[in-house]
Short mmCIF file of C-alpha atoms and ligand atoms in Angstrom, two decimals:
data_model
loop_
_atom_site.label_atom_id
_atom_site.label_comp_id
_atom_site.label_asym_id
_atom_site.label_seq_id
_atom_site.Cartn_x
_atom_site.Cartn_y
_atom_site.Cartn_z
CA MET A 1436 8.16 24.37 -26.74
CA ARG A 1437 11.18 24.27 -24.41
CA ALA A 1438 11.29 22.50 -21.04
CA VAL A 1439 13.20 25.40 -19.50
CA ASP A 1440 10.29 27.78 -20.21
CA LEU A 1441 7.79 25.40 -18.59
CA ILE A 1442 10.01 24.99 -15.52
CA GLN A 1443 10.30 28.76 -15.25
CA LYS A 1444 6.55 29.25 -15.66
CA LYS A 1445 5.84 26.82 -12.84
CA ARG A 1446 8.66 28.23 -10.70
CA ASP A 1447 7.04 31.66 -11.00
CA GLY A 1448 3.70 30.28 -9.85
CA PHE A 1449 1.77 30.14 -13.16
CA GLU A 1450 -0.46 27.33 -14.44
CA LEU A 1451 0.73 25.20 -17.34
CA THR A 1452 -1.75 24.65 -20.17
CA THR A 1453 -3.03 21.19 -21.15
CA GLU A 1454 -0.79 21.25 -24.24
CA GLU A 1455 2.25 22.17 -22.16
CA ILE A 1456 1.65 19.34 -19.68
CA ASN A 1457 1.13 16.84 -22.51
CA TRP A 1458 4.31 18.04 -24.19
CA LEU A 1459 6.35 17.73 -20.97
CA ILE A 1460 5.15 14.20 -20.15
CA ASP A 1461 5.48 12.93 -23.73
CA GLY A 1462 8.92 14.52 -23.98
CA TYR A 1463 10.02 12.90 -20.73
CA VAL A 1464 8.87 9.42 -21.76
CA SER A 1465 10.45 9.74 -25.22
CA GLY A 1466 13.75 10.87 -23.71
CA GLN A 1467 13.58 14.36 -25.21
CA VAL A 1468 13.21 15.98 -21.77
CA PRO A 1469 16.10 14.80 -19.55
CA ASP A 1470 15.84 13.75 -15.89
CA TYR A 1471 17.44 16.96 -14.61
CA GLN A 1472 14.78 19.16 -16.20
CA MET A 1473 11.96 16.90 -14.99
CA ALA A 1474 13.45 16.99 -11.48
CA ALA A 1475 13.57 20.80 -11.59
CA TRP A 1476 9.93 20.89 -12.69
CA ALA A 1477 8.91 18.48 -9.87
CA MET A 1478 10.68 20.71 -7.34
CA ALA A 1479 8.88 23.77 -8.76
CA VAL A 1480 5.60 21.88 -8.28
CA TYR A 1481 6.66 21.15 -4.69
CA PHE A 1482 6.86 24.87 -3.99
CA LYS A 1483 4.09 26.23 -6.23
CA GLY A 1484 1.56 23.36 -6.37
CA MET A 1485 -0.81 22.58 -9.24
CA SER A 1486 -4.38 23.63 -9.91
CA THR A 1487 -7.16 21.01 -10.05
CA ARG A 1488 -7.17 21.32 -13.83
CA GLU A 1489 -3.40 20.85 -14.07
CA THR A 1490 -3.52 17.78 -11.80
CA SER A 1491 -6.26 16.28 -13.92
CA ASP A 1492 -4.33 17.03 -17.14
CA LEU A 1493 -1.17 15.53 -15.68
CA THR A 1494 -3.04 12.36 -14.66
CA MET A 1495 -4.53 11.86 -18.13
CA ALA A 1496 -1.22 12.71 -19.85
CA MET A 1497 0.38 9.97 -17.74
CA VAL A 1498 -2.39 7.45 -18.49
CA ALA A 1499 -1.75 8.05 -22.21
CA THR A 1500 1.89 6.95 -21.89
CA GLY A 1501 1.00 3.26 -21.72
CA ASP A 1502 -1.60 0.55 -22.24
CA GLN A 1503 -5.06 0.81 -20.75
CA ILE A 1504 -6.47 -2.50 -19.60
CA ASP A 1505 -9.90 -3.35 -20.95
CA LEU A 1506 -11.72 -5.44 -18.33
CA SER A 1507 -15.07 -5.33 -20.13
CA ALA A 1508 -14.88 -9.07 -20.90
CA ILE A 1509 -15.35 -9.71 -17.16
CA GLU A 1510 -18.98 -9.58 -16.05
CA GLY A 1511 -20.02 -7.35 -13.16
CA ILE A 1512 -18.56 -4.26 -11.52
CA LYS A 1513 -14.81 -4.76 -11.28
CA THR A 1514 -13.26 -3.38 -8.09
CA ASP A 1515 -9.75 -2.29 -7.20
CA LYS A 1516 -8.09 -0.98 -4.07
CA HIS A 1517 -4.95 1.06 -3.49
CA SER A 1518 -3.04 2.15 -0.43
CA THR A 1519 -0.75 5.17 -0.42
CA GLY A 1520 1.75 3.13 1.58
CA GLY A 1521 1.87 1.56 4.98
CA VAL A 1522 3.88 -0.51 7.41
CA GLY A 1523 2.65 -4.06 8.00
CA ASP A 1524 -0.10 -3.39 5.47
CA LYS A 1525 -1.30 -6.85 4.46
CA VAL A 1526 -4.86 -5.61 3.84
CA THR A 1527 -4.98 -6.54 0.13
CA LEU A 1528 -4.11 -10.18 0.91
CA ILE A 1529 -7.34 -10.46 2.89
CA LEU A 1530 -9.62 -7.81 1.41
CA ALA A 1531 -9.30 -9.02 -2.21
CA PRO A 1532 -10.39 -12.64 -1.53
CA LEU A 1533 -13.01 -11.49 0.99
CA VAL A 1534 -14.68 -9.22 -1.58
CA ALA A 1535 -14.30 -11.88 -4.30
CA SER A 1536 -15.98 -14.42 -1.99
CA PHE A 1537 -19.19 -12.35 -2.43
CA GLY A 1538 -19.02 -12.77 -6.21
CA VAL A 1539 -17.57 -9.30 -6.86
CA PRO A 1540 -14.64 -9.61 -9.31
CA VAL A 1541 -11.28 -8.30 -8.09
CA ALA A 1542 -8.70 -7.65 -10.82
CA LYS A 1543 -5.78 -6.08 -9.04
CA MET A 1544 -2.31 -4.98 -9.99
CA SER A 1545 -0.04 -4.41 -7.02
CA GLY A 1546 3.39 -2.95 -6.41
CA ARG A 1547 6.57 -3.71 -4.50
CA GLY A 1548 7.73 -2.14 -1.28
CA LEU A 1549 10.36 0.54 -1.07
CA GLY A 1550 11.97 2.08 2.01
CA HIS A 1551 9.97 1.58 5.17
CA THR A 1552 6.73 0.65 3.37
CA GLY A 1553 5.93 -2.88 2.24
CA GLY A 1554 4.42 -4.04 -1.06
CA THR A 1555 1.81 -6.73 -1.71
CA LEU A 1556 3.87 -8.31 -4.51
CA ASP A 1557 6.79 -9.04 -2.20
CA LYS A 1558 4.44 -10.68 0.30
CA LEU A 1559 2.88 -12.86 -2.42
CA GLU A 1560 6.31 -13.79 -3.75
CA SER A 1561 7.23 -15.17 -0.33
CA ILE A 1562 4.89 -18.05 -1.32
CA LYS A 1563 6.90 -20.61 -3.29
CA GLY A 1564 5.89 -20.66 -6.95
CA TYR A 1565 3.46 -17.70 -6.87
CA GLN A 1566 3.62 -16.01 -10.28
CA ILE A 1567 3.10 -12.28 -10.27
CA GLU A 1568 3.60 -11.94 -14.02
CA ARG A 1569 0.63 -12.74 -16.21
CA THR A 1570 -0.31 -11.70 -19.71
CA GLN A 1571 -3.37 -9.50 -19.96
CA GLU A 1572 -5.33 -12.45 -21.42
CA GLU A 1573 -4.32 -14.79 -18.56
CA PHE A 1574 -5.17 -12.10 -16.00
CA ILE A 1575 -8.65 -11.55 -17.46
CA LYS A 1576 -9.29 -15.29 -17.89
CA GLN A 1577 -8.41 -15.97 -14.24
CA VAL A 1578 -10.80 -13.28 -13.02
CA GLN A 1579 -13.50 -14.71 -15.32
CA ASP A 1580 -12.86 -18.22 -13.96
CA ILE A 1581 -12.39 -17.68 -10.22
CA GLY A 1582 -13.23 -14.01 -9.65
CA ILE A 1583 -9.81 -12.87 -8.45
CA SER A 1584 -6.26 -12.20 -9.54
CA VAL A 1585 -3.49 -10.14 -7.94
CA ILE A 1586 -0.51 -9.59 -10.23
CA GLY A 1587 2.36 -7.17 -10.75
CA GLN A 1588 1.79 -4.01 -12.67
CA SER A 1589 2.54 -4.48 -16.36
CA ASN A 1590 5.61 -2.61 -17.63
CA GLN A 1591 3.45 -1.26 -20.41
CA LEU A 1592 1.12 0.57 -18.00
CA VAL A 1593 1.71 4.32 -17.28
CA ARG A 1594 5.33 4.37 -18.41
CA ALA A 1595 5.61 8.00 -17.24
CA ASP A 1596 4.97 6.97 -13.64
CA LYS A 1597 7.75 4.38 -13.64
CA LEU A 1598 10.27 7.03 -14.70
CA LEU A 1599 8.86 9.89 -12.67
CA TYR A 1600 8.41 7.91 -9.46
CA ALA A 1601 12.03 6.69 -9.55
CA LEU A 1602 13.17 10.27 -10.18
CA ARG A 1603 11.01 11.69 -7.37
CA ASP A 1604 12.30 9.03 -5.01
CA VAL A 1605 15.87 10.38 -5.30
CA THR A 1606 15.12 14.10 -5.60
CA ALA A 1607 12.97 14.62 -2.45
CA THR A 1608 9.83 15.18 -4.51
CA VAL A 1609 7.67 12.22 -3.47
CA ASP A 1610 5.48 13.87 -0.84
CA ILE A 1611 3.65 16.34 -3.08
CA ILE A 1612 -0.14 16.00 -3.24
CA PRO A 1613 -0.72 16.61 -7.00
CA LEU A 1614 2.19 14.30 -7.90
CA ILE A 1615 1.03 11.49 -5.56
CA ALA A 1616 -2.58 11.88 -6.73
CA SER A 1617 -1.65 11.75 -10.43
CA SER A 1618 0.75 8.83 -9.86
CA VAL A 1619 -1.83 6.72 -8.02
CA MET A 1620 -4.85 7.64 -10.13
CA SER A 1621 -3.11 7.28 -13.51
CA LYS A 1622 -2.31 3.67 -12.55
CA LYS A 1623 -5.80 2.99 -11.24
CA ILE A 1624 -7.47 4.51 -14.30
CA ALA A 1625 -5.19 2.58 -16.70
CA ALA A 1626 -5.79 -0.68 -14.77
CA GLY A 1627 -9.43 -0.54 -15.84
CA ALA A 1628 -11.55 -1.22 -12.72
CA ASP A 1629 -15.00 0.38 -12.49
CA ALA A 1630 -14.82 1.06 -8.76
CA ILE A 1631 -11.82 2.07 -6.67
CA LEU A 1632 -11.30 2.10 -2.91
CA LEU A 1633 -8.38 4.29 -1.87
CA ASP A 1634 -6.69 3.85 1.47
CA VAL A 1635 -4.95 7.12 2.30
CA THR A 1636 -2.65 6.54 5.22
CA VAL A 1637 -1.89 9.32 7.69
CA GLY A 1638 0.63 9.68 10.48
CA GLU A 1639 4.30 9.47 11.10
CA GLY A 1640 4.71 6.27 9.04
CA ALA A 1641 2.87 7.67 5.98
CA PHE A 1642 3.55 10.29 3.27
CA MET A 1643 0.75 12.43 4.69
CA LYS A 1644 1.64 13.52 8.21
CA THR A 1645 -1.55 15.40 9.13
CA ILE A 1646 -5.24 14.69 8.69
CA ASP A 1647 -5.69 17.92 6.72
CA GLU A 1648 -3.04 16.86 4.19
CA ALA A 1649 -4.50 13.34 3.97
CA GLU A 1650 -7.96 14.80 3.38
CA GLU A 1651 -6.68 17.03 0.59
CA LEU A 1652 -4.94 14.08 -1.10
CA ALA A 1653 -8.01 11.86 -0.66
CA GLN A 1654 -10.37 14.48 -2.10
CA THR A 1655 -8.04 15.16 -5.05
CA MET A 1656 -7.92 11.45 -5.93
CA VAL A 1657 -11.66 10.91 -5.46
CA ASP A 1658 -12.37 13.87 -7.77
CA LEU A 1659 -9.93 12.52 -10.39
CA GLY A 1660 -11.59 9.09 -10.30
CA LYS A 1661 -15.12 10.48 -10.52
CA ALA A 1662 -14.17 12.82 -13.37
CA VAL A 1663 -13.42 9.78 -15.56
CA GLY A 1664 -16.52 7.86 -14.52
CA ARG A 1665 -14.98 5.56 -11.90
CA LYS A 1666 -16.83 5.14 -8.62
CA THR A 1667 -14.20 6.22 -6.10
CA VAL A 1668 -14.17 6.37 -2.32
CA ALA A 1669 -11.22 7.11 -0.03
CA VAL A 1670 -10.71 6.14 3.58
CA ILE A 1671 -8.16 7.91 5.69
CA THR A 1672 -6.46 5.39 7.94
CA ASP A 1673 -4.18 5.84 10.92
CA MET A 1674 -0.54 4.88 10.31
CA ARG A 1675 0.82 5.85 13.72
CA GLN A 1676 1.47 2.19 14.41
CA PRO A 1677 1.88 -0.75 12.00
CA VAL A 1678 -1.29 -2.38 10.58
CA GLY A 1679 -2.12 -5.54 12.52
CA GLN A 1680 0.68 -7.41 14.26
CA ALA A 1681 3.28 -8.43 11.70
CA ILE A 1682 5.83 -6.59 9.56
CA GLY A 1683 7.77 -8.72 7.07
CA ASN A 1684 6.74 -10.72 4.04
CA ARG A 1685 6.22 -14.31 5.25
CA LEU A 1686 5.10 -13.08 8.68
CA GLU A 1687 2.43 -10.90 7.06
CA VAL A 1688 1.18 -13.77 4.91
CA LEU A 1689 0.88 -15.85 8.09
CA GLU A 1690 -1.02 -13.06 9.84
CA ALA A 1691 -3.33 -12.75 6.82
CA LEU A 1692 -4.04 -16.50 7.05
CA ASP A 1693 -4.74 -16.17 10.80
CA ILE A 1694 -7.19 -13.34 10.08
CA MET A 1695 -8.91 -15.53 7.47
CA LYS A 1696 -9.09 -18.40 10.01
CA GLY A 1697 -10.69 -16.17 12.65
CA GLN A 1698 -7.59 -16.40 14.83
CA ALA A 1699 -6.49 -12.76 14.81
CA ARG A 1700 -7.02 -9.68 16.92
CA GLU A 1701 -10.54 -8.28 16.63
CA ASP A 1702 -9.33 -4.73 15.81
CA VAL A 1703 -7.65 -5.68 12.52
CA THR A 1704 -10.42 -8.15 11.63
CA HIS A 1705 -13.07 -5.45 12.15
CA PHE A 1706 -11.04 -2.90 10.13
CA ILE A 1707 -10.86 -5.23 7.13
CA CYS A 1708 -14.60 -5.96 7.36
CA GLU A 1709 -15.30 -2.22 7.25
CA LEU A 1710 -13.13 -1.80 4.14
CA ALA A 1711 -14.81 -4.81 2.52
CA GLN A 1712 -18.23 -3.30 3.21
CA MET A 1713 -17.19 -0.11 1.38
CA MET A 1714 -15.72 -2.02 -1.56
CA LEU A 1715 -18.83 -4.22 -1.85
CA SER A 1716 -21.04 -1.16 -1.68
CA LEU A 1717 -19.03 0.43 -4.54
CA ALA A 1718 -19.87 -2.72 -6.51
CA GLY A 1719 -23.57 -2.23 -5.71
CA LYS A 1720 -23.83 -4.83 -2.90
CA ASN A 1721 -25.01 -3.57 0.46
CA ILE A 1722 -24.03 -6.24 2.95
CA ASP A 1723 -24.10 -5.98 6.73
CA LEU A 1724 -20.89 -6.19 8.73
CA GLU A 1725 -21.95 -9.39 10.50
CA THR A 1726 -22.30 -11.30 7.21
CA ILE A 1727 -18.95 -9.95 6.02
CA HIS A 1728 -17.34 -10.96 9.31
CA ASP A 1729 -18.79 -14.47 8.86
CA HIS A 1730 -17.26 -14.78 5.38
CA LEU A 1731 -13.95 -13.63 6.76
CA VAL A 1732 -13.67 -16.00 9.68
CA ASN A 1733 -15.56 -19.07 8.46
CA GLY A 1734 -13.15 -19.96 5.66
CA LYS A 1735 -14.84 -18.44 2.59
CA ALA A 1736 -12.20 -15.73 2.11
CA LEU A 1737 -9.42 -18.23 2.86
CA ALA A 1738 -10.76 -20.69 0.27
CA LYS A 1739 -10.79 -17.89 -2.32
CA PHE A 1740 -7.24 -16.88 -1.40
CA GLU A 1741 -6.02 -20.48 -1.74
CA GLU A 1742 -7.81 -20.79 -5.08
CA MET A 1743 -5.91 -17.71 -6.29
CA VAL A 1744 -2.57 -19.01 -5.00
CA VAL A 1745 -3.06 -22.31 -6.86
CA ALA A 1746 -4.23 -20.55 -10.05
CA GLN A 1747 -1.05 -18.46 -10.01
CA GLY A 1748 1.27 -21.43 -9.51
CA GLY A 1749 1.78 -21.09 -5.75
CA ASP A 1750 2.45 -24.05 -3.48
CA LEU A 1751 -0.30 -24.48 -0.85
CA THR A 1752 1.93 -26.40 1.56
CA ASP A 1753 4.49 -23.64 1.40
CA LEU A 1754 1.73 -21.07 1.91
CA HIS A 1755 0.96 -22.42 5.37
CA ARG A 1756 4.53 -23.01 6.60
CA GLN A 1757 5.99 -21.00 9.47
CA SER A 1758 8.82 -18.48 9.02
CA SER A 1759 12.16 -20.25 8.78
CA ALA A 1760 14.09 -17.31 10.30
CA GLU A 1761 17.07 -18.63 12.26
CA PHE A 1762 16.70 -16.37 15.32
CA ILE A 1763 13.53 -15.40 17.18
CA THR A 1764 14.23 -12.77 19.83
CA ASP A 1765 11.61 -11.87 22.45
CA ILE A 1766 11.32 -8.24 23.49
CA LYS A 1767 9.93 -7.86 27.00
CA ALA A 1768 8.29 -4.92 28.75
CA ASP A 1769 10.58 -3.11 31.16
CA ARG A 1770 7.70 -1.92 33.35
CA ASP A 1771 3.95 -2.27 33.97
CA GLY A 1772 1.59 0.04 32.04
CA PHE A 1773 -0.03 0.50 28.65
CA ILE A 1774 1.57 0.59 25.20
CA GLU A 1775 1.40 4.28 24.31
CA ALA A 1776 3.28 4.34 21.00
CA LEU A 1777 4.71 1.94 18.41
CA PRO A 1778 6.02 4.34 15.73
CA ALA A 1779 5.35 2.76 12.34
CA LEU A 1780 8.19 4.57 10.57
CA GLU A 1781 10.85 3.40 13.03
CA PHE A 1782 9.67 -0.21 13.01
CA GLY A 1783 9.29 -0.19 9.22
CA LEU A 1784 12.91 0.97 8.94
CA PHE A 1785 13.98 -1.60 11.53
CA ALA A 1786 12.32 -4.42 9.57
CA MET A 1787 14.00 -3.12 6.42
CA ARG A 1788 17.39 -3.43 8.11
CA LEU A 1789 16.59 -7.05 8.98
CA GLY A 1790 16.14 -7.62 5.24
CA ALA A 1791 12.33 -7.48 5.10
CA GLY A 1792 12.39 -4.37 2.89
CA ARG A 1793 14.55 -2.64 0.30
CA ALA A 1794 16.57 0.52 0.83
CA VAL A 1795 17.10 0.74 -2.96
CA LYS A 1796 15.17 -0.95 -5.75
CA THR A 1797 17.91 -3.49 -6.52
CA ASP A 1798 18.18 -4.87 -2.93
CA SER A 1799 17.16 -8.52 -2.53
CA LEU A 1800 14.77 -9.47 0.27
CA ASP A 1801 14.90 -11.82 3.21
CA TYR A 1802 11.29 -13.04 3.10
CA GLU A 1803 11.45 -14.74 6.50
CA SER A 1804 12.57 -11.84 8.69
CA GLY A 1805 10.49 -9.18 10.42
CA ILE A 1806 8.63 -8.33 13.60
CA VAL A 1807 5.47 -9.64 15.26
CA PHE A 1808 3.93 -7.31 17.84
CA VAL A 1809 2.26 -9.29 20.59
CA LYS A 1810 0.97 -6.01 22.06
CA LYS A 1811 -0.42 -2.95 20.27
CA ILE A 1812 -1.23 0.62 21.34
CA GLY A 1813 -3.75 0.61 24.19
CA ASP A 1814 -2.90 -2.91 25.41
CA SER A 1815 -1.88 -3.33 29.03
CA VAL A 1816 1.48 -4.96 29.79
CA SER A 1817 3.20 -6.27 32.89
CA LYS A 1818 6.93 -6.04 33.46
CA ASP A 1819 8.74 -8.89 31.61
CA GLU A 1820 5.71 -9.74 29.49
CA ILE A 1821 6.56 -10.27 25.79
CA VAL A 1822 5.72 -7.19 23.72
CA ALA A 1823 7.18 -8.25 20.38
CA LYS A 1824 9.17 -10.98 18.65
CA ILE A 1825 11.91 -10.21 16.17
CA TYR A 1826 12.53 -12.78 13.43
CA SER A 1827 15.96 -12.55 11.83
CA ASN A 1828 18.61 -14.48 9.98
CA GLN A 1829 21.34 -12.52 11.69
CA LYS A 1830 22.05 -12.40 15.40
CA LEU A 1831 20.88 -9.06 16.73
CA THR A 1832 23.48 -6.76 18.27
CA GLU A 1833 22.89 -5.10 21.64
CA ASN A 1834 22.71 -1.74 19.84
CA LEU A 1835 19.90 -2.93 17.60
CA LEU A 1836 17.97 -4.35 20.55
CA THR A 1837 18.36 -1.13 22.51
CA GLU A 1838 17.13 0.84 19.53
CA PHE A 1839 14.10 -1.44 19.18
CA LYS A 1840 13.20 -1.19 22.88
CA LYS A 1841 13.56 2.60 22.84
CA ASN A 1842 10.74 2.77 20.31
CA VAL A 1843 8.29 0.68 22.36
CA LYS A 1844 6.73 3.43 24.48
CA ILE A 1845 5.10 2.20 27.69
CA GLY A 1846 3.29 4.66 29.96
CA MET A 1847 0.19 5.01 32.07
CA THR A 1848 -2.16 6.40 29.37
CA LYS A 1849 -4.54 4.05 27.61
CA ASN A 1850 -4.91 5.37 24.04
CA GLN A 1851 -7.17 3.46 21.66
CA PRO A 1852 -6.51 4.63 18.08
CA LYS A 1853 -9.21 3.89 15.51
CA GLU A 1854 -7.97 2.52 12.19
CA ILE A 1855 -10.44 4.50 10.04
CA VAL A 1856 -10.15 8.22 10.70
CA LYS A 1857 -12.47 9.55 7.99
CA ILE A 1858 -14.27 8.56 4.79
CA ILE A 1859 -14.16 10.82 1.71
CA SER A 1860 -16.61 10.11 -1.10
N1 LIG B 2336 2.15 5.61 -4.22
C1 LIG B 2336 2.17 5.81 -5.57
O1 LIG B 2336 1.78 4.94 -6.34
N2 LIG B 2336 2.65 6.99 -6.03
C2 LIG B 2336 3.09 7.96 -5.24
O2 LIG B 2336 3.48 9.00 -5.73
C3 LIG B 2336 3.07 7.76 -3.83
C4 LIG B 2336 2.58 6.56 -3.35
#
């Protein structure tokens, strides 16, 4: 076979066979197919799409390029969760220990943030000592012992995705449904959990800009999961504004702790309880929202989280310390009204410029910087009331402040966005 023929076939709108897809992926991982041909193929997929069968073949060809984790030594239905990328998305930090606090094992491999979206690993690494690298044996033993572990994805898992994702990132081929679906689901399938909850974000701050697109991605991933015997449910969640109040690594850990102490806004607390209910149900436990809420705010989830931090070498005193950012700048409302918009993309990019995120993979992070929104969409504000606080280790220029304020939209309409837009199962 020749890569050029497969690129041409896709460019002209034809389906590739299973053998052709296997050949392309194997060839790419072995170095036989160079980046420029893979990039051309990804761009052809952007314009011509892939059939359900091709997407499924691509996913399984990618799974086969690395280890597959065998979690069978852990008793019970093992659950996993994945988000397609969000701003201020600290959900895993709370959801994983909350679900584990009901005796459902959570064995989770997480990723780092890139661009305007954050990553769970970076948040966990803002805790002094927290080890994200574990051998497969240590990972399984920890889940057997305490029911939870969140670690970094092993380099030996889905090697094709590591290469292809980096290539897509620099060739404008990330936001393609079959390529996102195969990237996410190959990792989830290889990571070995029996049940998977997918959080498909939609809106200006997400890869999927419309509900129709998000639904198509969600359905594609649910079908891929089910086809290989994994219980899979997707929730479509609104990413018009950041999740919760904080963006930034330490600040998000602190917000997660507040949520687990019952000291957070009710909207984000309720949202996490709803996700936990779905994840527990996937594991065969039907638990009412009130009981889940109790576990979340009465310290059970927090105790589980602290147990995990200690098991992975983290320092509990450091876990609870405040951000040490040098400057805290208050942003005040310039008029009375309601918050009408807090565009997630703009604030994600703003936090990245403060050092909370990476523009390129090799950037180092400032764990302490970020933003805390005191007000969210739908909240009423009075002139001069604090809307947000910016944490930074650099003094903010007037230009930056003006840019920030421009994105806080205050008007007379009271919108009340719901976090969960739709459930696909
Ligand atoms: N997240 C992934 O893991 N892969 C993608 O392609 C997009 C989001």
